Coordinates of C-alpha atoms in Angstrom, one line a residue:
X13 CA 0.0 0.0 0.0
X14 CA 1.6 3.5 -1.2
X15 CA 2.2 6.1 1.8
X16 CA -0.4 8.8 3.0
X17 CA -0.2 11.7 0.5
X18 CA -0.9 14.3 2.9
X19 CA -0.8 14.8 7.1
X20 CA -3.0 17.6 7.2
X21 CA -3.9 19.6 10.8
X22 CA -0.5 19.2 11.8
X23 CA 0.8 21.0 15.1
X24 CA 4.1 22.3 15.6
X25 CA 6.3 20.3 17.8
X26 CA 7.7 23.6 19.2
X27 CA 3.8 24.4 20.6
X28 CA 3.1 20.9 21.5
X29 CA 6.4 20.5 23.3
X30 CA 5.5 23.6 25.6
X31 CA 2.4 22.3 26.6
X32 CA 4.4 18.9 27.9
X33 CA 6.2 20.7 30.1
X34 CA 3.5 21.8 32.0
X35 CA 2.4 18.6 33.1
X36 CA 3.5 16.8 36.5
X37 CA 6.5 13.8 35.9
X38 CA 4.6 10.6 34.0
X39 CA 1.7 12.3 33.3
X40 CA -0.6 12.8 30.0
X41 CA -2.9 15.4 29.5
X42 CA -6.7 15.2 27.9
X43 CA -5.7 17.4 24.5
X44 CA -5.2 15.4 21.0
X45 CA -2.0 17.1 19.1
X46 CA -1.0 15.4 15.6
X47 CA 3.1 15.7 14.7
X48 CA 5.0 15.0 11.8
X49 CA 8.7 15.1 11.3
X50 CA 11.9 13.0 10.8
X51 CA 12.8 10.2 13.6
X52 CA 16.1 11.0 14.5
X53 CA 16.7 8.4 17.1
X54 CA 15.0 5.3 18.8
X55 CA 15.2 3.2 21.7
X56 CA 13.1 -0.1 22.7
X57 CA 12.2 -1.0 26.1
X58 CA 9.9 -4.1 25.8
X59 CA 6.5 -2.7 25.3
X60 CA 7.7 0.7 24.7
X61 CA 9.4 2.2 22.2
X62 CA 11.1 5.7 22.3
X63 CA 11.5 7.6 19.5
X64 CA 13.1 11.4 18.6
X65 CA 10.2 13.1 16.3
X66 CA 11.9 16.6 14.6
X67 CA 10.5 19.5 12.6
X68 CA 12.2 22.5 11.7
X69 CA 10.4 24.1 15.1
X70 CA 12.1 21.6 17.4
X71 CA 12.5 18.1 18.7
X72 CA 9.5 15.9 21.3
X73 CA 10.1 12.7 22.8
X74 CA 7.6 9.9 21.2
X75 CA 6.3 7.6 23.6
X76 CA 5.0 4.5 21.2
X77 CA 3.1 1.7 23.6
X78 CA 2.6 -1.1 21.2
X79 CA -0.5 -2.1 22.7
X80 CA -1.9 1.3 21.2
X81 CA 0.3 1.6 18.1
X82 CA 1.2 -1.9 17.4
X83 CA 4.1 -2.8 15.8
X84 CA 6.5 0.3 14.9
X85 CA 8.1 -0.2 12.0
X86 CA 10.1 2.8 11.7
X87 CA 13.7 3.5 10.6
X88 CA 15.9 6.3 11.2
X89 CA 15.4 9.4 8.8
X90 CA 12.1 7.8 8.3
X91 CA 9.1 10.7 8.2
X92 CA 6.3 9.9 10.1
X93 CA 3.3 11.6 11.0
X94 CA 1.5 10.8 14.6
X95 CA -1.4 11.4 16.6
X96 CA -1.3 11.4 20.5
X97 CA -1.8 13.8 23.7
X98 CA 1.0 15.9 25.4
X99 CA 2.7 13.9 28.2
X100 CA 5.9 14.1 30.7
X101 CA 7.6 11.1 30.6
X102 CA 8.7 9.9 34.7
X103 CA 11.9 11.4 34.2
X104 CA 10.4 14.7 33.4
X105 CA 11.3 14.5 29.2
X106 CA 8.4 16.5 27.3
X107 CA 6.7 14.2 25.0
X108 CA 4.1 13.2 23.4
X109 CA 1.9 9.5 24.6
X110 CA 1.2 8.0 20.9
X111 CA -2.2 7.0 19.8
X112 CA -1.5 6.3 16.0
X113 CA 1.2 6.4 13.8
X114 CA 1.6 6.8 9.8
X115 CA 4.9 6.0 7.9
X116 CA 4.9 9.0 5.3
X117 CA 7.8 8.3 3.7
X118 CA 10.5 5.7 4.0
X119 CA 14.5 6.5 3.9
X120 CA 16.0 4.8 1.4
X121 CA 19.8 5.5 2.1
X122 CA 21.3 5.7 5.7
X123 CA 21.6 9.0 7.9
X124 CA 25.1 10.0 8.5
X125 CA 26.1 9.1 12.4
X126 CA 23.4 10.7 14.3
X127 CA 25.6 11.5 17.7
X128 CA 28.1 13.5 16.2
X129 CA 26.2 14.9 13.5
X130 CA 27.6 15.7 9.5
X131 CA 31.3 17.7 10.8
X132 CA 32.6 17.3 7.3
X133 CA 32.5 20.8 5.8
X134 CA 32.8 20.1 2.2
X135 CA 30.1 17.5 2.4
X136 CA 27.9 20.3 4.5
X137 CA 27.7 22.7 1.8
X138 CA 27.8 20.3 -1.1
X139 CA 25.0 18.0 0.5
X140 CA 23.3 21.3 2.6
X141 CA 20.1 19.2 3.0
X142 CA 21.9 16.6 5.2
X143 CA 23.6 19.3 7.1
X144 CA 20.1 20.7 7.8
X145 CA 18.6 17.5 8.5
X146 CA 21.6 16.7 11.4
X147 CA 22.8 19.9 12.7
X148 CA 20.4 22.0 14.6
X149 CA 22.6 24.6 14.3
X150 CA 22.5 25.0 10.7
X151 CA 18.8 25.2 10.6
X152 CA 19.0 27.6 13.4
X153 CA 20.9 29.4 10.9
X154 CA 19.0 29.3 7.8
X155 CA 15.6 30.1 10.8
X156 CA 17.5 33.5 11.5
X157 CA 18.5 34.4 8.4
X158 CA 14.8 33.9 7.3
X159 CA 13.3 35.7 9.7
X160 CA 16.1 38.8 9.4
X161 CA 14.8 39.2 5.7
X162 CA 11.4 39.6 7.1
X163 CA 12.1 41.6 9.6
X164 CA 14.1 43.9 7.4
X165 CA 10.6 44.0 4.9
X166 CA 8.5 44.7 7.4
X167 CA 10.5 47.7 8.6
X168 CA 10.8 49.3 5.4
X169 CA 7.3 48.8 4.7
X170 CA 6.3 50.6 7.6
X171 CA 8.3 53.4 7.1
X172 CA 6.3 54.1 3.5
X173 CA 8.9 52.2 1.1
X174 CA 8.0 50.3 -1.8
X175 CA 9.6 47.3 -2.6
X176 CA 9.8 46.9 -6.3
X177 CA 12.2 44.4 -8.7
X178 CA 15.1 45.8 -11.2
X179 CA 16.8 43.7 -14.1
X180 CA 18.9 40.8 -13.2
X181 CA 20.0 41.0 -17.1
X182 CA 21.4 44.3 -17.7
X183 CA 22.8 45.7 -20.9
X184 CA 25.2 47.8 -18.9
X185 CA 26.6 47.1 -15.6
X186 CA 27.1 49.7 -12.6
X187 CA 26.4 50.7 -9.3
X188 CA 29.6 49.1 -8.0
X189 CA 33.4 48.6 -8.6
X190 CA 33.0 45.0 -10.3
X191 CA 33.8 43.1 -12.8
X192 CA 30.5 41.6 -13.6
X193 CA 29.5 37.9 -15.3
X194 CA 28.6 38.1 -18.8
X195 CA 25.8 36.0 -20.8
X196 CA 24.5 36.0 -24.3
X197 CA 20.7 37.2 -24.5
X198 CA 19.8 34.9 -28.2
X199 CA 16.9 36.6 -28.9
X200 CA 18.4 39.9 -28.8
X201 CA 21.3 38.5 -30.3
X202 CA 23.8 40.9 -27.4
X203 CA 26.0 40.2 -24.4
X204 CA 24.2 41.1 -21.3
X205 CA 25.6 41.5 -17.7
X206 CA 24.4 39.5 -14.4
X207 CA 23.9 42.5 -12.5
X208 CA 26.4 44.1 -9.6
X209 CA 24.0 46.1 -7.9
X210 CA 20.5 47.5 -8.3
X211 CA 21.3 51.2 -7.9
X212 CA 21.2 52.7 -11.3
X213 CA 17.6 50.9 -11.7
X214 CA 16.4 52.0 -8.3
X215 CA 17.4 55.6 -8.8
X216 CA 15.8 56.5 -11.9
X217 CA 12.4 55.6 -9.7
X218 CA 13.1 58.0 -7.8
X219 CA 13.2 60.5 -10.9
X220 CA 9.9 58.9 -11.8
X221 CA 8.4 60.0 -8.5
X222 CA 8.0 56.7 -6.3
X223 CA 10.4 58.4 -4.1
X224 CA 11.1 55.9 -1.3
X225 CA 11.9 52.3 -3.1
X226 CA 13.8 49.3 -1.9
X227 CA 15.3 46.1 -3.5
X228 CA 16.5 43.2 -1.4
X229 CA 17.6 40.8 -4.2
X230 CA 20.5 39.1 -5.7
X231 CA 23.9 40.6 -7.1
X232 CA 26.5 39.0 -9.2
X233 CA 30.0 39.5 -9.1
X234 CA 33.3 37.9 -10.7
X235 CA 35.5 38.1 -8.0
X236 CA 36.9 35.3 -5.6
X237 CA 35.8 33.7 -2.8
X238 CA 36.5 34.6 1.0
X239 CA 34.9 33.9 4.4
X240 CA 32.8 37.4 3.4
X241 CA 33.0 37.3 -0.3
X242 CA 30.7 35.3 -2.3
X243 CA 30.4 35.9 -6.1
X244 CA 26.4 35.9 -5.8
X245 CA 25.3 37.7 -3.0
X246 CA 22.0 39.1 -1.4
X247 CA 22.0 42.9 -1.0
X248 CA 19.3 45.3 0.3
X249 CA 19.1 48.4 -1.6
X250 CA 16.8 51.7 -0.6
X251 CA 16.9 55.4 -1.8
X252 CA 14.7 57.8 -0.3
X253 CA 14.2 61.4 -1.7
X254 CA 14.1 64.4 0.1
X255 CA 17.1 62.8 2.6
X256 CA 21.3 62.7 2.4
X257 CA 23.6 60.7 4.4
X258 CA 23.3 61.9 7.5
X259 CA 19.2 60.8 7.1
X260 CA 20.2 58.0 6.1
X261 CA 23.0 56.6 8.9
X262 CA 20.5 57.6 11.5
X263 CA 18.0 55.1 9.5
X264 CA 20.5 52.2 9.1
X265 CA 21.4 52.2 12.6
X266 CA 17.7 52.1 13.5
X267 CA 16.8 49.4 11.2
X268 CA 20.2 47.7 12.2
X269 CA 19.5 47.8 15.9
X270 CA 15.5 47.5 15.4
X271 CA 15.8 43.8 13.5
X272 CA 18.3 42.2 15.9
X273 CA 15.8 42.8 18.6
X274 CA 13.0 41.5 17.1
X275 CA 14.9 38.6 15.5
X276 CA 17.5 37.7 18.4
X277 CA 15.3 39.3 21.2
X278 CA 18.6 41.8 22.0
X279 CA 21.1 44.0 20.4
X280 CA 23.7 42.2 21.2
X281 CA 25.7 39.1 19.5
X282 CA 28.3 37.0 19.9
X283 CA 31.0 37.2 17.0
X284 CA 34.3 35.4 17.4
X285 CA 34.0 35.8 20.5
X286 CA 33.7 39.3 20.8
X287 CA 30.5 41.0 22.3
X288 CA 29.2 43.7 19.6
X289 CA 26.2 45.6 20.6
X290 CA 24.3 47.3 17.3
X291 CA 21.6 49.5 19.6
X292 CA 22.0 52.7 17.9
X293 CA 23.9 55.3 17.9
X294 CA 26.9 53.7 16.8
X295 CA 30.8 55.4 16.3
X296 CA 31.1 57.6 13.5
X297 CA 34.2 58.6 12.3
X298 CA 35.9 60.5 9.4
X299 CA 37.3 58.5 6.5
X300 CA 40.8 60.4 6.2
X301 CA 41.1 60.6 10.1
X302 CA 40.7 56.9 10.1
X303 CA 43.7 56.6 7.6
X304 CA 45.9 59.0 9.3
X305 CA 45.5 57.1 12.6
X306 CA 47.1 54.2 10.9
X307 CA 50.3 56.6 9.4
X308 CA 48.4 56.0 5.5
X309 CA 46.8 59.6 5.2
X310 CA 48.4 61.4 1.9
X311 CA 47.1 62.0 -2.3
X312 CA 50.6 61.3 -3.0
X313 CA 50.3 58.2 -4.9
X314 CA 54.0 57.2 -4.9
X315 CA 54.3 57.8 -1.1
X316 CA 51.3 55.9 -0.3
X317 CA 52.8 52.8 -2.4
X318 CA 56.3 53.4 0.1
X319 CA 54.1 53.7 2.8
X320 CA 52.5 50.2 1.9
X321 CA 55.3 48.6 0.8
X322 CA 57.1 49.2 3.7
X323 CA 54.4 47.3 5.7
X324 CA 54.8 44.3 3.7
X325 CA 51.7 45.2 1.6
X326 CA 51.3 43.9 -2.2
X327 CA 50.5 46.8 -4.1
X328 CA 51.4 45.1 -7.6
X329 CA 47.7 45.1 -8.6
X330 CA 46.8 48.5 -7.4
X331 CA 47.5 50.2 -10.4
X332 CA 46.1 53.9 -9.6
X333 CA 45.7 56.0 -6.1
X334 CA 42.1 55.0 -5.5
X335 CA 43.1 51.8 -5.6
X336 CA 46.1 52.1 -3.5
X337 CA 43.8 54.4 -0.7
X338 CA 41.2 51.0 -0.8
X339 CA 43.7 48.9 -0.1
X340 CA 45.3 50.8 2.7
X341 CA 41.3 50.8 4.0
X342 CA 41.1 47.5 3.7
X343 CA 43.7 46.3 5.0
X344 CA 44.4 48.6 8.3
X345 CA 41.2 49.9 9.3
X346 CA 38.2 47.6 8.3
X347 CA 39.3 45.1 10.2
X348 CA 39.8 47.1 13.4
X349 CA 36.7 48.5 13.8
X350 CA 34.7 45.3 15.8
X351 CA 31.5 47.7 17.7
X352 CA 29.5 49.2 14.9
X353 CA 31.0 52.0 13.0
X354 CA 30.1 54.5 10.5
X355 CA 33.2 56.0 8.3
X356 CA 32.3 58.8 6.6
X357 CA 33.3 61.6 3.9
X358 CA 35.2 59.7 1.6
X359 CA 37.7 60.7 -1.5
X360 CA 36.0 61.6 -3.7
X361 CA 38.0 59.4 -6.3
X362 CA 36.1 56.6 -4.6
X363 CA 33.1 57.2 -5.3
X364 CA 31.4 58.0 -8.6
X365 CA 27.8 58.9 -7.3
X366 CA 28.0 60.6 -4.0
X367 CA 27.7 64.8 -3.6
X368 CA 30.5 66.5 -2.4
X369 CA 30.6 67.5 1.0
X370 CA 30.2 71.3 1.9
X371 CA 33.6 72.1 3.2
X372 CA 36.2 70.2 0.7
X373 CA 34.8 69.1 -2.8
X374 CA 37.8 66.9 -2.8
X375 CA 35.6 64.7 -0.1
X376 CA 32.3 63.2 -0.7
X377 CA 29.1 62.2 1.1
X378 CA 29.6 59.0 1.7
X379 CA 29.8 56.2 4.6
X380 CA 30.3 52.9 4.7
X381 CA 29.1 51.1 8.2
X382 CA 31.1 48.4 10.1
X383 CA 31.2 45.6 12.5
X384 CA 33.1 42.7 13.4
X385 CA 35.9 44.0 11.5
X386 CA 33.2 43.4 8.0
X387 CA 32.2 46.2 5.8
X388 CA 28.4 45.6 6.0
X389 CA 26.9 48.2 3.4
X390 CA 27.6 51.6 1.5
X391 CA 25.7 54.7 1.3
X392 CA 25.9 58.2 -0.2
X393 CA 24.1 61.6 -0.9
X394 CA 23.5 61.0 -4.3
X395 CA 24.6 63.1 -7.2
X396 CA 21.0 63.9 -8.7
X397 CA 23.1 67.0 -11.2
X398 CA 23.3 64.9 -15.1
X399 CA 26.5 67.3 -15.6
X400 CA 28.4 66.6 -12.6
X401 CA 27.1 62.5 -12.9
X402 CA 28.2 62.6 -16.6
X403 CA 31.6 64.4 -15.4
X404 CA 32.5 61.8 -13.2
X405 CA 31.9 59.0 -15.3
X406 CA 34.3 60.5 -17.7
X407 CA 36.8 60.5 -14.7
X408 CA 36.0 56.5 -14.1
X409 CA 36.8 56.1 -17.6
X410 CA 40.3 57.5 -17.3
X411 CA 40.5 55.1 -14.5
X412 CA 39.6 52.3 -16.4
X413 CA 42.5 53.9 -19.2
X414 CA 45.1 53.9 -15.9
X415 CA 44.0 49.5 -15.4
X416 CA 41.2 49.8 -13.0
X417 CA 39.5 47.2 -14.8
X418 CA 36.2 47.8 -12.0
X419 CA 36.0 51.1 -12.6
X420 CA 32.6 52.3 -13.7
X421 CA 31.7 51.7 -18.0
X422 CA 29.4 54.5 -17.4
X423 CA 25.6 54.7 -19.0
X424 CA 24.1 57.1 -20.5
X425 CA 20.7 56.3 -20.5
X426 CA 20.9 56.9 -16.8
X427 CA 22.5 60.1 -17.5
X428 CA 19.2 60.7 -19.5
X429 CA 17.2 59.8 -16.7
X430 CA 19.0 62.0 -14.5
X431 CA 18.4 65.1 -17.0
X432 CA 14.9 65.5 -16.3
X433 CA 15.5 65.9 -12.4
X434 CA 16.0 64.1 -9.1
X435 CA 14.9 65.5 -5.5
X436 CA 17.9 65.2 -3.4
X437 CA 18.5 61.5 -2.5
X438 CA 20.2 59.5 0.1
X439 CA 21.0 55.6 -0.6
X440 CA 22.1 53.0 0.7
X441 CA 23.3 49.3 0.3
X442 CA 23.4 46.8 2.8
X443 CA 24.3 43.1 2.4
X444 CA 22.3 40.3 3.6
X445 CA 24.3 38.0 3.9
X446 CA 27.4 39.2 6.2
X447 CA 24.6 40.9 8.5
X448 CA 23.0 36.7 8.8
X449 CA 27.1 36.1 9.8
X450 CA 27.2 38.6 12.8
X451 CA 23.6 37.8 13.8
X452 CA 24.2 34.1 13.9
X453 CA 27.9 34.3 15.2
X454 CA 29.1 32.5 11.8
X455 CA 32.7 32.3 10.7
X456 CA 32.0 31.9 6.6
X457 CA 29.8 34.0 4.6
X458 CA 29.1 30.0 3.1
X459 CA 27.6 29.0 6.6
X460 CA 24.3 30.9 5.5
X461 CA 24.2 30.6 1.9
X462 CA 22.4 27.6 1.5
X463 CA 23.9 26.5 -1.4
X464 CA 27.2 27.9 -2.1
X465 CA 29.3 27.5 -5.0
X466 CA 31.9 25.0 -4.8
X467 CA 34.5 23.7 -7.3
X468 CA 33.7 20.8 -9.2
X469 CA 35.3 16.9 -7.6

């Protein structure tokens, strides 16, 4: 006879599980409570047969009298669905006293050990739906991350953003300093890009008058792989008219600060085993005085290389001074700044769409935000003027001539856009996927990717 085709009216063992605990030591209560899950361990004692019953919301005790159940033919990994009333077992365990159970589907090839759980990290991310299946931690993981997306929606939404969708498929790339993946669009018979970020997109909404828009979606970029780089990435994306930068850090720390606590139930994590508390506000400080704290302060592109070199830095791929300044970044403050930080007012050879700042038009309005030693996102002012836009893609483009192969290509359909007006705009990126790290205290951006990319056996 095939198995059951559906379990419907299921409870969650998480609910059912509370309700045990309420009861007195080797008692039952009067309720009926139907489960399904994966067994993930069993133990016979005569007449009664133990088993571990686990959905994504937790683990129960079942307590399986044969008498009731008859025989129970069930196999580790095996899904099961069961019917029964919330009991305490005589040494106080939570469980459930089983009435009836249904084999809904039968494992065909063995669980990995089930007491010390998949450890193997290439088979956990090439085979993530074992690791789920025996590591609570992982779908602890993948719960959070889950429930930070949400979070972060919810937020936005009530603040008056609209979430809206941009290309994937771009004919130009930009928004970022990328090299992007390239794929050939048949109909159309043209090379399109796998985009690097949303921005371009998103901002000519806001010259269309929807004014507050936000994109959490995926990004693609041909770079290597770290513990915090992954070439396809999840990044949030908002621009909201009417604001600048300084709008806009007061609204990423509240966001920030606002989802850990109702995802994590407190501001405060645990990151290699450092205490970092996001509740807002966090430390802001000045991109240039961050440098000169660290001795790398000066536009003098040959002195800056010295200055590098002399620390044992490779500069042999930074071919221009923006690249060189990056590096020095990169390398000697990033990963020193562990509580939540905001650096601000940055060159503005760095940054192709930010205003200048009022005081020195050789700085722009920019910040990037920080914690854990992990650049987490990117925002700006943003340049609504088509000249000065247009000017300083002409200045990427002599970057690109110097061999900054990520500089910006430039679009001029954007430029276009940017012609008939924008109201004064502050934006910002954030990405998804190293906020998941610090919120679930995870060494590798690949802990919560589900699926990362891996090299072929």
């Amino acid at each position: 006879m095939s198995a059951p085709k559906r379990f419907p009216d299921r409870d969650e063992i998480f609910a059912v599980r509370a309700e045990s605990e309420q009861l007195a030591d080797g008692a039952t209560g009067e309720t009926t409570r139907r489960l399904a899950g994966r067994v993930m361990a069993r133990r016979d004692m005569g007449k009664l047969v133990f088993l571990d019953l686990v959905d994504r919301s937790g683990r129960i005790q079942l307590l399986c009298p044969v008498e009731r159940t008859g025989e129970v033919d069930v196999h580790l990994g095996d899904i099961v669905g069961v019917t029964g009333s919330p009991a305490k077992s005589r040494r106080g365990e939570p469980s459930l006293m089983v009435d009836s159970l249904e084999l809904l589907s039968r494992i065909r090839t063995p669980l990995p050990d089930t007491f010390h759980g998949l450890t193997d990290v290439e088979v956990r991310y090439r085979r993530r739906y074992l690791d789920l299946l025996m590591n609570d931690e992982s779908r602890d993981t993948a719960l959070v991350r889950a429930r930070t997306v949400s979070a972060i929606r919810r937020i936005l939404d009530e603040s008056g953003f609209v979430e809206v969708e941009t290309p994937v498929l771009q004919p130009r790339y930009g928004g970022g300093f990328a090299e992007p993946f390239v794929t050939h669009w048949n109909a159309l018979d043209a090379d399109y890009y796998l985009r690097i970020a949303t921005e371009l997109y998103l901002k000519r909404l806001i010259v269309g008058g929807l004014e507050k828009v936000y994109e959490i979606g995926k990004d693609f970029r041909n770079e290597g792989v770290s513990f915090k780089h992954n070439p396809e990435f999840t990044m949030l994306e908002w621009y909201e008219a009417y604001a600048d930068y300084r709008d806009t850090m007061e609204r990423i720390e509240q966001l920030v600060s606002r989802t850990a606590e109702e995802v994590l139930g407190t501001t405060k994590v645990a990151f290699r085993d450092t205490a970092i508390d996001f509740a807002a506000p966090w430390q802001r400080v000045k991109f240039v005085d961050a440098l000169d704290e660290h001795g790398l302060w000066t536009r003098d592109a040959d002195e800056l290389r010295a200055r590098l070199q002399a620390r044992d830095v490779d500069v042999s791929h930074d071919p221009t001074w923006s690249k060189l300044i990056d590096h020095a970044h990169s390398h000697f403050v990033e990963p020193a700044l562990i509580q939540p930080t905001i650096l601000y007012d940055y060159p503005i050879e760095l940054s192709p769409f930010a205003r200048t700042t009022d005081d020195d038009e050789t700085l722009v309005e920019r910040f990037e935000f920080f914690a854990g030693g992990i650049e987490l996102g990117n925002a700006f002012s943003e340049i609504n003027d088509s000249v000065d836009q247009e000017s300083r893609f002409a200045h990427q483009q002599d970057e690109r001539a110097a061999g900054d192969v990520e500089a910006e290509e430039g679009d001029p359909d954007y430029v276009e856009a940017l012609s008939y007006g924008m109201p004064p705009t502050g934006g910002l990126g954030l990405g998804i996927d190293r906020l998941a790290m610090l919120f679930t205290g995870s060494e590798s951006i690949r802990d919560v990717i589900l699926f990362p990319p891996l090299r072929s056996r």
